[in-house]
Each structure stands twice: as C-alpha cells, then as structure tokens.
Amino acid sequence: MKAIVKYAACIVLAFAGSASAADINGQWARGDGNAKVKIAPCGSDICATNTWIKPGTPKEKTGDRLVMSIKPTSDGEYSGTAFDPQRDLTYKLTVSVKGDTMTTKGCVLAGIVCKGVDWSRIQ
C-alpha cells in the first residue's frame, strides 16, 4: 500500500520557468530525483504523465499517467481527486504551487494513509 501511495503522490504532477505561481501545467522533477512528469490538460481534467523514470525505480514507468480532477481553491492551491488507470485506484489529492516549486499530497483509505512529495519546475 505504501508503494501505491508513493506512486500516486509522486506521479502527480510539471512546468516552465516563467509560469505564474498558480500554473500547474508544464514539466516537473520529483524531489528525490527519480521521476519527471509533464502536466497538461486532458479533456476536462489535468493529466500528469511520466516522461522519465530513473532506471530501477519499482512500479513506475515512462508513459504512466495520473488523471487529476482538481479545481483551484485559492491562488496556487488545488484540491480534488486523482485516478491512476495503471492500478485502477482513486486518491484524494491536494496540490500547492508556489513559483517553481510544487507540493503534492495523495491520500487513500478515506484519508488514513497520505504521502506528500515536493517537485521542482524544469525547462
């Protein structure tokens, strides 16, 4: 279960250096250096797609996608759910974007198990 929560929180989310504080779209690098994602609109939702995974990282691969149904709650803050089609799981998700940094928090099991991940905007 811990790996699933880590995956959900980690795949979550990407941008360009000149984007506004609340702009979630773009390219992001995960704080642990093990993944990069691109975040972009996909239909009425937002998708985070793995563009690079460090070799040997278990349970993640390039091309995996997280479909986020999130809405802004304040400047740079988003809340909603994320669906992981690779694992057929839905997570409660919060995202905080401040300039070139982002923090994601994914929860499962009615919010009992949560994991937060820091991200940095890349070009």
Tab-separated table of N, CA, C and O in Angstrom:
chain	number	residue	atom	x	y	z
A	1	MET	N	0.819	-1.185	0.000
A	1	MET	CA	0.000	0.000	0.000
A	1	MET	C	0.866	1.253	0.000
A	1	MET	O	0.544	2.219	-0.646
A	2	LYS	N	1.984	1.233	0.736
A	2	LYS	CA	2.881	2.385	0.802
A	2	LYS	C	3.398	2.741	-0.586
A	2	LYS	O	3.472	3.912	-0.941
A	3	ALA	N	3.735	1.729	-1.384
A	3	ALA	CA	4.228	1.980	-2.735
A	3	ALA	C	3.150	2.627	-3.596
A	3	ALA	O	3.437	3.500	-4.407
A	4	ILE	N	1.900	2.227	-3.419
A	4	ILE	CA	0.799	2.802	-4.183
A	4	ILE	C	0.629	4.271	-3.823
A	4	ILE	O	0.489	5.119	-4.692
A	5	VAL	N	0.654	4.590	-2.546
A	5	VAL	CA	0.518	5.983	-2.123
A	5	VAL	C	1.685	6.803	-2.637
A	5	VAL	O	1.523	7.903	-3.152
A	6	LYS	N	2.892	6.256	-2.536
A	6	LYS	CA	4.073	6.964	-3.038
A	6	LYS	C	3.936	7.218	-4.523
A	6	LYS	O	4.196	8.313	-5.002
A	7	TYR	N	3.495	6.210	-5.249
A	7	TYR	CA	3.326	6.363	-6.685
A	7	TYR	C	2.325	7.470	-6.988
A	7	TYR	O	2.584	8.338	-7.808
A	8	ALA	N	1.197	7.464	-6.325
A	8	ALA	CA	0.153	8.462	-6.585
A	8	ALA	C	0.645	9.855	-6.282
A	8	ALA	O	0.440	10.780	-7.054
A	9	ALA	N	1.289	10.000	-5.169
A	9	ALA	CA	1.778	11.326	-4.790
A	9	ALA	C	2.910	11.753	-5.700
A	9	ALA	O	3.058	12.938	-5.994
A	10	CYS	N	3.705	10.813	-6.147
A	10	CYS	CA	4.881	11.144	-6.935
A	10	CYS	C	4.570	11.440	-8.389
A	10	CYS	O	5.144	12.351	-8.964
A	11	ILE	N	3.732	10.628	-8.982
A	11	ILE	CA	3.462	10.849	-10.394
A	11	ILE	C	2.704	12.141	-10.596
A	11	ILE	O	2.786	12.744	-11.650
A	12	VAL	N	1.985	12.485	-9.541
A	12	VAL	CA	1.203	13.692	-9.588
A	12	VAL	C	2.033	14.821	-10.095
A	12	VAL	O	2.717	15.368	-9.370
A	13	LEU	N	2.251	15.142	-10.899
A	13	LEU	CA	2.363	16.441	-11.348
A	13	LEU	C	3.606	16.991	-12.017
A	13	LEU	O	4.607	16.532	-11.978
A	14	ALA	N	4.056	19.229	-13.427
A	14	ALA	CA	5.139	19.704	-14.337
A	14	ALA	C	5.053	21.130	-14.922
A	14	ALA	O	3.988	21.498	-15.163
A	15	PHE	N	6.222	22.151	-15.293
A	15	PHE	CA	6.083	23.466	-15.949
A	15	PHE	C	7.332	24.162	-16.506
A	15	PHE	O	8.389	23.637	-16.472
A	16	ALA	N	7.166	25.483	-16.944
A	16	ALA	CA	8.236	26.309	-17.498
A	16	ALA	C	8.552	27.444	-16.546
A	16	ALA	O	7.683	27.931	-15.851
A	17	GLY	N	9.787	27.905	-16.527
A	17	GLY	CA	10.246	28.879	-15.550
A	17	GLY	C	9.477	30.173	-15.469
A	17	GLY	O	9.487	30.826	-14.441
A	18	SER	N	8.771	30.592	-16.502
A	18	SER	CA	8.090	31.865	-16.469
A	18	SER	C	6.612	31.749	-16.137
A	18	SER	O	5.890	32.735	-16.199
A	19	ALA	N	6.130	30.595	-15.787
A	19	ALA	CA	4.710	30.419	-15.485
A	19	ALA	C	4.350	31.135	-14.189
A	19	ALA	O	5.181	31.363	-13.338
A	20	SER	N	3.063	31.469	-14.045
A	20	SER	CA	2.627	32.159	-12.839
A	20	SER	C	2.611	31.214	-11.653
A	20	SER	O	2.677	30.002	-11.804
A	21	ALA	N	2.486	31.784	-10.451
A	21	ALA	CA	2.549	30.997	-9.220
A	21	ALA	C	1.508	29.890	-9.197
A	21	ALA	O	1.741	28.839	-8.640
A	22	ALA	N	0.343	30.121	-9.784
A	22	ALA	CA	-0.732	29.140	-9.712
A	22	ALA	C	-0.737	28.177	-10.901
A	22	ALA	O	-1.587	27.325	-10.973
A	23	ASP	N	0.197	28.304	-11.822
A	23	ASP	CA	0.194	27.494	-13.039
A	23	ASP	C	0.758	26.109	-12.769
A	23	ASP	O	1.943	25.946	-12.512
A	24	ILE	N	-0.109	25.122	-12.860
A	24	ILE	CA	0.295	23.739	-12.606
A	24	ILE	C	0.846	23.072	-13.868
A	24	ILE	O	1.574	22.087	-13.788
A	25	ASN	N	0.544	23.609	-15.047
A	25	ASN	CA	0.957	22.992	-16.309
A	25	ASN	C	2.447	23.146	-16.547
A	25	ASN	O	3.043	24.152	-16.196
A	26	GLY	N	3.062	22.123	-17.151
A	26	GLY	CA	4.464	22.179	-17.524
A	26	GLY	C	5.230	20.933	-17.134
A	26	GLY	O	4.651	19.870	-16.932
A	27	GLN	N	6.543	21.075	-17.020
A	27	GLN	CA	7.444	19.962	-16.704
A	27	GLN	C	7.910	20.076	-15.255
A	27	GLN	O	8.317	21.153	-14.829
A	28	TRP	N	7.898	18.952	-14.528
A	28	TRP	CA	8.293	18.928	-13.112
A	28	TRP	C	9.252	17.776	-12.855
A	28	TRP	O	9.115	16.703	-13.420
A	29	ALA	N	10.186	17.985	-11.935
A	29	ALA	CA	11.098	16.928	-11.471
A	29	ALA	C	10.771	16.639	-10.011
A	29	ALA	O	10.646	17.558	-9.196
A	30	ARG	N	10.634	15.371	-9.686
A	30	ARG	CA	10.338	14.953	-8.315
A	30	ARG	C	11.552	15.210	-7.437
A	30	ARG	O	12.692	15.034	-7.855
A	31	GLY	N	11.311	15.613	-6.204
A	31	GLY	CA	12.364	15.978	-5.268
A	31	GLY	C	13.410	14.906	-5.020
A	31	GLY	O	14.569	15.222	-4.751
A	32	ASP	N	13.048	13.633	-5.115
A	32	ASP	CA	14.018	12.559	-4.876
A	32	ASP	C	14.868	12.260	-6.116
A	32	ASP	O	15.757	11.408	-6.073
A	33	GLY	N	14.584	12.949	-7.231
A	33	GLY	CA	15.364	12.746	-8.452
A	33	GLY	C	15.016	11.503	-9.239
A	33	GLY	O	15.692	11.179	-10.203
A	34	ASN	N	13.959	10.790	-8.855
A	34	ASN	CA	13.626	9.524	-9.507
A	34	ASN	C	12.607	9.627	-10.635
A	34	ASN	O	12.327	8.631	-11.296
A	35	ALA	N	12.013	10.816	-10.847
A	35	ALA	CA	10.979	10.920	-11.875
A	35	ALA	C	10.839	12.349	-12.373
A	35	ALA	O	11.126	13.310	-11.654
A	36	LYS	N	10.384	12.451	-13.636
A	36	LYS	CA	9.993	13.723	-14.237
A	36	LYS	C	8.626	13.501	-14.872
A	36	LYS	O	8.355	12.421	-15.415
A	37	VAL	N	7.773	14.534	-14.774
A	37	VAL	CA	6.429	14.427	-15.342
A	37	VAL	C	6.095	15.674	-16.149
A	37	VAL	O	6.673	16.745	-15.942
A	38	LYS	N	5.151	15.504	-17.048
A	38	LYS	CA	4.567	16.627	-17.775
A	38	LYS	C	3.117	16.715	-17.336
A	38	LYS	O	2.381	15.729	-17.387
A	39	ILE	N	2.703	17.917	-16.923
A	39	ILE	CA	1.315	18.148	-16.532
A	39	ILE	C	0.675	19.022	-17.592
A	39	ILE	O	1.224	20.067	-17.961
A	40	ALA	N	-0.475	18.562	-18.099
A	40	ALA	CA	-1.169	19.282	-19.161
A	40	ALA	C	-2.651	18.914	-19.140
A	40	ALA	O	-3.024	17.856	-18.621
A	41	PRO	N	-3.489	19.783	-19.704
A	41	PRO	CA	-4.906	19.448	-19.797
A	41	PRO	C	-5.109	18.171	-20.598
A	41	PRO	O	-4.376	17.890	-21.551
A	42	CYS	N	-6.110	17.394	-20.201
A	42	CYS	CA	-6.535	16.215	-20.971
A	42	CYS	C	-8.055	16.151	-20.839
A	42	CYS	O	-8.573	15.719	-19.828
A	43	GLY	N	-8.742	16.640	-21.847
A	43	GLY	CA	-10.188	16.764	-21.765
A	43	GLY	C	-10.540	17.799	-20.716
A	43	GLY	O	-9.916	18.856	-20.643
A	44	SER	N	-11.479	17.483	-19.848
A	44	SER	CA	-11.868	18.419	-18.786
A	44	SER	C	-11.009	18.261	-17.540
A	44	SER	O	-11.196	18.983	-16.563
A	45	ASP	N	-10.066	17.335	-17.568
A	45	ASP	CA	-9.183	17.071	-16.433
A	45	ASP	C	-7.773	17.563	-16.722
A	45	ASP	O	-7.510	18.197	-17.732
A	46	ILE	N	-6.856	17.249	-15.803
A	46	ILE	CA	-5.441	17.541	-15.954
A	46	ILE	C	-4.700	16.217	-15.805
A	46	ILE	O	-4.991	15.454	-14.884
A	47	CYS	N	-3.757	15.947	-16.702
A	47	CYS	CA	-3.012	14.690	-16.621
A	47	CYS	C	-1.547	14.949	-16.296
A	47	CYS	O	-0.935	15.877	-16.813
A	48	ALA	N	-1.005	14.119	-15.425
A	48	ALA	CA	0.422	14.093	-15.124
A	48	ALA	C	0.952	12.802	-15.742
A	48	ALA	O	0.532	11.709	-15.367
A	49	THR	N	1.866	12.956	-16.695
A	49	THR	CA	2.394	11.800	-17.416
A	49	THR	C	3.892	11.687	-17.166
A	49	THR	O	4.626	12.664	-17.335
A	50	ASN	N	4.340	10.501	-16.754
A	50	ASN	CA	5.766	10.271	-16.549
A	50	ASN	C	6.500	10.428	-17.880
A	50	ASN	O	6.189	9.741	-18.846
A	51	THR	N	7.505	11.324	-17.897
A	51	THR	CA	8.332	11.498	-19.094
A	51	THR	C	9.702	10.859	-18.924
A	51	THR	O	10.401	10.619	-19.902
A	52	TRP	N	10.097	10.609	-17.664
A	52	TRP	CA	11.372	9.953	-17.372
A	52	TRP	C	11.280	9.319	-15.988
A	52	TRP	O	10.757	9.928	-15.052
A	53	ILE	N	11.767	8.092	-15.870
A	53	ILE	CA	11.838	7.378	-14.591
A	53	ILE	C	13.261	6.863	-14.439
A	53	ILE	O	13.821	6.260	-15.363
A	54	LYS	N	13.856	7.106	-13.276
A	54	LYS	CA	15.209	6.620	-13.013
A	54	LYS	C	15.218	5.097	-13.138
A	54	LYS	O	14.353	4.422	-12.572
A	55	PRO	N	16.169	4.551	-13.880
A	55	PRO	CA	16.243	3.094	-14.011
A	55	PRO	C	16.283	2.422	-12.630
A	55	PRO	O	16.954	2.891	-11.716
A	56	GLY	N	15.529	1.339	-12.508
A	56	GLY	CA	15.484	0.586	-11.260
A	56	GLY	C	14.416	1.064	-10.288
A	56	GLY	O	14.256	0.488	-9.225
A	57	THR	N	13.671	2.123	-10.655
A	57	THR	CA	12.593	2.593	-9.787
A	57	THR	C	11.414	1.637	-9.931
A	57	THR	O	10.849	1.502	-11.015
A	58	PRO	N	11.044	0.945	-8.852
A	58	PRO	CA	9.994	-0.069	-8.956
A	58	PRO	C	8.604	0.535	-9.148
A	58	PRO	O	8.313	1.622	-8.668
A	59	LYS	N	7.766	-0.187	-9.866
A	59	LYS	CA	6.344	0.102	-10.038
A	59	LYS	C	6.037	1.398	-10.767
A	59	LYS	O	4.925	1.881	-10.717
A	60	GLU	N	7.009	1.984	-11.431
A	60	GLU	CA	6.762	3.179	-12.232
A	60	GLU	C	7.443	3.005	-13.572
A	60	GLU	O	8.491	2.374	-13.672
A	61	LYS	N	6.829	3.578	-14.612
A	61	LYS	CA	7.458	3.520	-15.924
A	61	LYS	C	7.088	4.768	-16.724
A	61	LYS	O	6.087	5.437	-16.450
A	62	THR	N	7.919	5.083	-17.698
A	62	THR	CA	7.651	6.191	-18.592
A	62	THR	C	6.323	5.951	-19.291
A	62	THR	O	6.034	4.832	-19.710
A	63	GLY	N	5.522	7.004	-19.377
A	63	GLY	CA	4.217	6.899	-20.023
A	63	GLY	C	3.065	6.684	-19.063
A	63	GLY	O	1.907	6.905	-19.433
A	64	ASP	N	3.335	6.239	-17.834
A	64	ASP	CA	2.257	6.108	-16.849
A	64	ASP	C	1.606	7.470	-16.667
A	64	ASP	O	2.274	8.502	-16.706
A	65	ARG	N	0.294	7.476	-16.446
A	65	ARG	CA	-0.456	8.715	-16.365
A	65	ARG	C	-1.353	8.722	-15.134
A	65	ARG	O	-1.904	7.705	-14.758
A	66	LEU	N	-1.485	9.890	-14.541
A	66	LEU	CA	-2.412	10.129	-13.442
A	66	LEU	C	-3.405	11.177	-13.934
A	66	LEU	O	-2.993	12.245	-14.401
A	67	VAL	N	-4.697	10.867	-13.893
A	67	VAL	CA	-5.736	11.783	-14.348
A	67	VAL	C	-6.290	12.505	-13.127
A	67	VAL	O	-6.882	11.889	-12.245
A	68	MET	N	-6.081	13.830	-13.090
A	68	MET	CA	-6.469	14.622	-11.924
A	68	MET	C	-7.725	15.441	-12.204
A	68	MET	O	-7.771	16.192	-13.183
A	69	SER	N	-8.719	15.270	-11.366
A	69	SER	CA	-9.931	16.094	-11.404
A	69	SER	C	-9.809	17.057	-10.244
A	69	SER	O	-10.341	16.821	-9.151
A	70	ILE	N	-9.049	18.130	-10.458
A	70	ILE	CA	-8.772	19.090	-9.397
A	70	ILE	C	-9.228	20.476	-9.831
A	70	ILE	O	-9.264	20.796	-11.012
A	71	LYS	N	-9.567	21.280	-8.843
A	71	LYS	CA	-10.011	22.657	-9.066
A	71	LYS	C	-9.202	23.572	-8.162
A	71	LYS	O	-8.858	23.199	-7.042
A	72	PRO	N	-8.937	24.805	-8.625
A	72	PRO	CA	-8.247	25.754	-7.755
A	72	PRO	C	-9.118	26.104	-6.555
A	72	PRO	O	-10.329	26.288	-6.691
A	73	THR	N	-8.515	26.157	-5.369
A	73	THR	CA	-9.240	26.557	-4.161
A	73	THR	C	-8.787	27.941	-3.708
A	73	THR	O	-9.506	28.623	-3.006
A	74	SER	N	-7.587	28.332	-4.089
A	74	SER	CA	-7.043	29.670	-3.870
A	74	SER	C	-5.826	29.791	-4.775
A	74	SER	O	-5.489	28.852	-5.488
A	75	ASP	N	-5.161	30.939	-4.747
A	75	ASP	CA	-4.017	31.135	-5.635
A	75	ASP	C	-2.946	30.077	-5.386
A	75	ASP	O	-2.363	30.008	-4.312
A	76	GLY	N	-2.730	29.230	-6.387
A	76	GLY	CA	-1.698	28.207	-6.283
A	76	GLY	C	-2.095	26.962	-5.520
A	76	GLY	O	-1.283	26.065	-5.351
A	77	GLU	N	-3.338	26.877	-5.070
A	77	GLU	CA	-3.802	25.707	-4.320
A	77	GLU	C	-4.898	24.999	-5.124
A	77	GLU	O	-5.800	25.641	-5.661
A	78	TYR	N	-4.793	23.673	-5.197
A	78	TYR	CA	-5.756	22.862	-5.924
A	78	TYR	C	-6.207	21.708	-5.035
A	78	TYR	O	-5.442	21.219	-4.204
A	79	SER	N	-7.438	21.237	-5.254
A	79	SER	CA	-7.952	20.120	-4.468
A	79	SER	C	-8.913	19.303	-5.324
A	79	SER	O	-9.598	19.851	-6.194
A	80	GLY	N	-8.961	17.999	-5.069
A	80	GLY	CA	-9.869	17.128	-5.802
A	80	GLY	C	-9.429	15.685	-5.686
A	80	GLY	O	-8.972	15.243	-4.628
A	81	THR	N	-9.545	14.968	-6.798
A	81	THR	CA	-9.177	13.554	-6.813
A	81	THR	C	-8.238	13.279	-7.987
A	81	THR	O	-8.149	14.068	-8.928
A	82	ALA	N	-7.556	12.149	-7.894
A	82	ALA	CA	-6.691	11.685	-8.973
A	82	ALA	C	-6.981	10.204	-9.203
A	82	ALA	O	-7.121	9.445	-8.255
A	83	PHE	N	-7.063	9.830	-10.471
A	83	PHE	CA	-7.300	8.435	-10.844
A	83	PHE	C	-6.053	7.882	-11.510
A	83	PHE	O	-5.506	8.481	-12.435
A	84	ASP	N	-5.596	6.745	-11.010
A	84	ASP	CA	-4.431	6.052	-11.548
A	84	ASP	C	-4.935	4.857	-12.360
A	84	ASP	O	-5.269	3.813	-11.793
A	85	PRO	N	-5.042	4.991	-13.705
A	85	PRO	CA	-5.576	3.891	-14.505
A	85	PRO	C	-4.692	2.651	-14.521
A	85	PRO	O	-5.189	1.547	-14.718
A	86	GLN	N	-3.383	2.797	-14.274
A	86	GLN	CA	-2.491	1.636	-14.251
A	86	GLN	C	-2.827	0.712	-13.077
A	86	GLN	O	-2.617	-0.489	-13.137
A	87	ARG	N	-3.304	1.264	-11.986
A	87	ARG	CA	-3.600	0.489	-10.776
A	87	ARG	C	-5.085	0.475	-10.426
A	87	ARG	O	-5.485	-0.113	-9.445
A	88	ASP	N	-5.896	1.185	-11.233
A	88	ASP	CA	-7.346	1.291	-11.009
A	88	ASP	C	-7.650	1.785	-9.592
A	88	ASP	O	-8.465	1.221	-8.883
A	89	LEU	N	-6.953	2.863	-9.190
A	89	LEU	CA	-7.138	3.444	-7.865
A	89	LEU	C	-7.428	4.939	-7.964
A	89	LEU	O	-6.905	5.621	-8.842
A	90	THR	N	-8.259	5.434	-7.039
A	90	THR	CA	-8.558	6.856	-6.954
A	90	THR	C	-8.041	7.383	-5.628
A	90	THR	O	-8.184	6.736	-4.590
A	91	TYR	N	-7.444	8.567	-5.658
A	91	TYR	CA	-6.834	9.187	-4.490
A	91	TYR	C	-7.460	10.552	-4.245
A	91	TYR	O	-7.810	11.253	-5.194
A	92	LYS	N	-7.518	10.969	-2.995
A	92	LYS	CA	-7.817	12.353	-2.665
A	92	LYS	C	-6.500	13.101	-2.867
A	92	LYS	O	-5.447	12.632	-2.446
A	93	LEU	N	-6.554	14.269	-3.516
A	93	LEU	CA	-5.330	14.961	-3.893
A	93	LEU	C	-5.405	16.442	-3.564
A	93	LEU	O	-6.425	17.087	-3.817
A	94	THR	N	-4.312	16.970	-2.994
A	94	THR	CA	-4.141	18.410	-2.847
A	94	THR	C	-2.803	18.781	-3.465
A	94	THR	O	-1.832	18.016	-3.391
A	95	VAL	N	-2.765	19.949	-4.098
A	95	VAL	CA	-1.568	20.426	-4.766
A	95	VAL	C	-1.360	21.885	-4.387
A	95	VAL	O	-2.310	22.670	-4.397
A	96	SER	N	-0.123	22.229	-4.078
A	96	SER	CA	0.234	23.613	-3.771
A	96	SER	C	1.375	24.025	-4.702
A	96	SER	O	2.420	23.387	-4.718
A	97	VAL	N	1.147	25.084	-5.494
A	97	VAL	CA	2.146	25.573	-6.437
A	97	VAL	C	2.570	26.971	-6.001
A	97	VAL	O	1.728	27.864	-5.845
A	98	LYS	N	3.876	27.134	-5.797
A	98	LYS	CA	4.438	28.432	-5.433
A	98	LYS	C	5.658	28.674	-6.309
A	98	LYS	O	6.718	28.106	-6.063
A	99	GLY	N	5.473	29.492	-7.355
A	99	GLY	CA	6.571	29.763	-8.278
A	99	GLY	C	7.061	28.503	-8.950
A	99	GLY	O	6.312	27.829	-9.630
A	100	ASP	N	8.319	28.164	-8.713
A	100	ASP	CA	8.927	26.996	-9.350
A	100	ASP	C	8.940	25.767	-8.454
A	100	ASP	O	9.697	24.830	-8.692
A	101	THR	N	8.132	25.765	-7.403
A	101	THR	CA	8.029	24.591	-6.531
A	101	THR	C	6.575	24.150	-6.421
A	101	THR	O	5.649	24.957	-6.527
A	102	MET	N	6.402	22.878	-6.208
A	102	MET	CA	5.071	22.298	-6.069
A	102	MET	C	5.150	21.202	-5.005
A	102	MET	O	6.138	20.482	-4.920
A	103	THR	N	4.096	21.100	-4.224
A	103	THR	CA	3.964	20.015	-3.264
A	103	THR	C	2.647	19.314	-3.551
A	103	THR	O	1.608	19.966	-3.705
A	104	THR	N	2.706	17.991	-3.652
A	104	THR	CA	1.501	17.200	-3.859
A	104	THR	C	1.285	16.305	-2.641
A	104	THR	O	2.246	15.865	-2.011
A	105	LYS	N	0.024	16.078	-2.322
A	105	LYS	CA	-0.303	15.172	-1.222
A	105	LYS	C	-1.444	14.280	-1.686
A	105	LYS	O	-2.524	14.768	-2.017
A	106	GLY	N	-1.165	12.976	-1.731
A	106	GLY	CA	-2.156	11.995	-2.140
A	106	GLY	C	-2.549	11.131	-0.957
A	106	GLY	O	-1.691	10.743	-0.163
A	107	CYS	N	-3.863	10.867	-0.820
A	107	CYS	CA	-4.365	10.053	0.288
A	107	CYS	C	-5.261	8.936	-0.231
A	107	CYS	O	-6.018	9.125	-1.183
A	108	VAL	N	-5.187	7.774	0.424
A	108	VAL	CA	-6.055	6.632	0.138
A	108	VAL	C	-6.676	6.178	1.453
A	108	VAL	O	-6.350	6.704	2.514
A	109	LEU	N	-7.548	5.184	1.362
A	109	LEU	CA	-8.196	4.619	2.545
A	109	LEU	C	-8.889	5.701	3.368
A	109	LEU	O	-8.639	5.864	4.558
A	110	ALA	N	-9.753	6.469	2.701
A	110	ALA	CA	-10.540	7.526	3.352
A	110	ALA	C	-9.651	8.546	4.065
A	110	ALA	O	-10.002	9.080	5.101
A	111	GLY	N	-8.474	8.803	3.487
A	111	GLY	CA	-7.569	9.812	4.049
A	111	GLY	C	-6.708	9.324	5.187
A	111	GLY	O	-5.979	10.099	5.800
A	112	ILE	N	-6.727	8.032	5.464
A	112	ILE	CA	-5.947	7.476	6.578
A	112	ILE	C	-4.461	7.386	6.218
A	112	ILE	O	-3.600	7.649	7.036
A	113	VAL	N	-4.161	7.022	4.964
A	113	VAL	CA	-2.780	6.872	4.515
A	113	VAL	C	-2.492	7.963	3.488
A	113	VAL	O	-3.101	7.996	2.416
A	114	CYS	N	-1.562	8.878	3.825
A	114	CYS	CA	-1.231	10.001	2.941
A	114	CYS	C	0.277	10.084	2.746
A	114	CYS	O	1.049	9.675	3.600
A	115	LYS	N	0.663	10.678	1.614
A	115	LYS	CA	2.082	10.859	1.299
A	115	LYS	C	2.233	12.189	0.572
A	115	LYS	O	1.501	12.469	-0.371
A	116	GLY	N	3.191	12.999	1.016
A	116	GLY	CA	3.480	14.266	0.359
A	116	GLY	C	4.782	14.188	-0.411
A	116	GLY	O	5.708	13.488	-0.007
A	117	VAL	N	4.847	14.904	-1.547
A	117	VAL	CA	6.030	14.896	-2.387
A	117	VAL	C	6.307	16.325	-2.866
A	117	VAL	O	5.382	17.039	-3.252
A	118	ASP	N	7.581	16.720	-2.861
A	118	ASP	CA	7.986	18.015	-3.380
A	118	ASP	C	8.469	17.869	-4.812
A	118	ASP	O	9.069	16.850	-5.186
A	119	TRP	N	8.223	18.910	-5.621
A	119	TRP	CA	8.580	18.933	-7.036
A	119	TRP	C	9.243	20.264	-7.363
A	119	TRP	O	8.961	21.269	-6.718
A	120	SER	N	10.077	20.277	-8.411
A	120	SER	CA	10.700	21.500	-8.919
A	120	SER	C	10.390	21.643	-10.395
A	120	SER	O	10.478	20.666	-11.145
A	121	ARG	N	10.089	22.856	-10.808
A	121	ARG	CA	9.808	23.135	-12.217
A	121	ARG	C	11.102	22.980	-13.019
A	121	ARG	O	12.177	23.381	-12.570
A	122	ILE	N	10.993	22.373	-14.201
A	122	ILE	CA	12.144	22.221	-15.088
A	122	ILE	C	11.785	22.765	-16.459
A	122	ILE	O	10.616	22.967	-16.767
A	123	GLN	N	12.788	22.982	-17.284
A	123	GLN	CA	12.563	23.522	-18.624
A	123	GLN	C	12.538	22.430	-19.644
A	123	GLN	O	13.055	21.415	-19.516
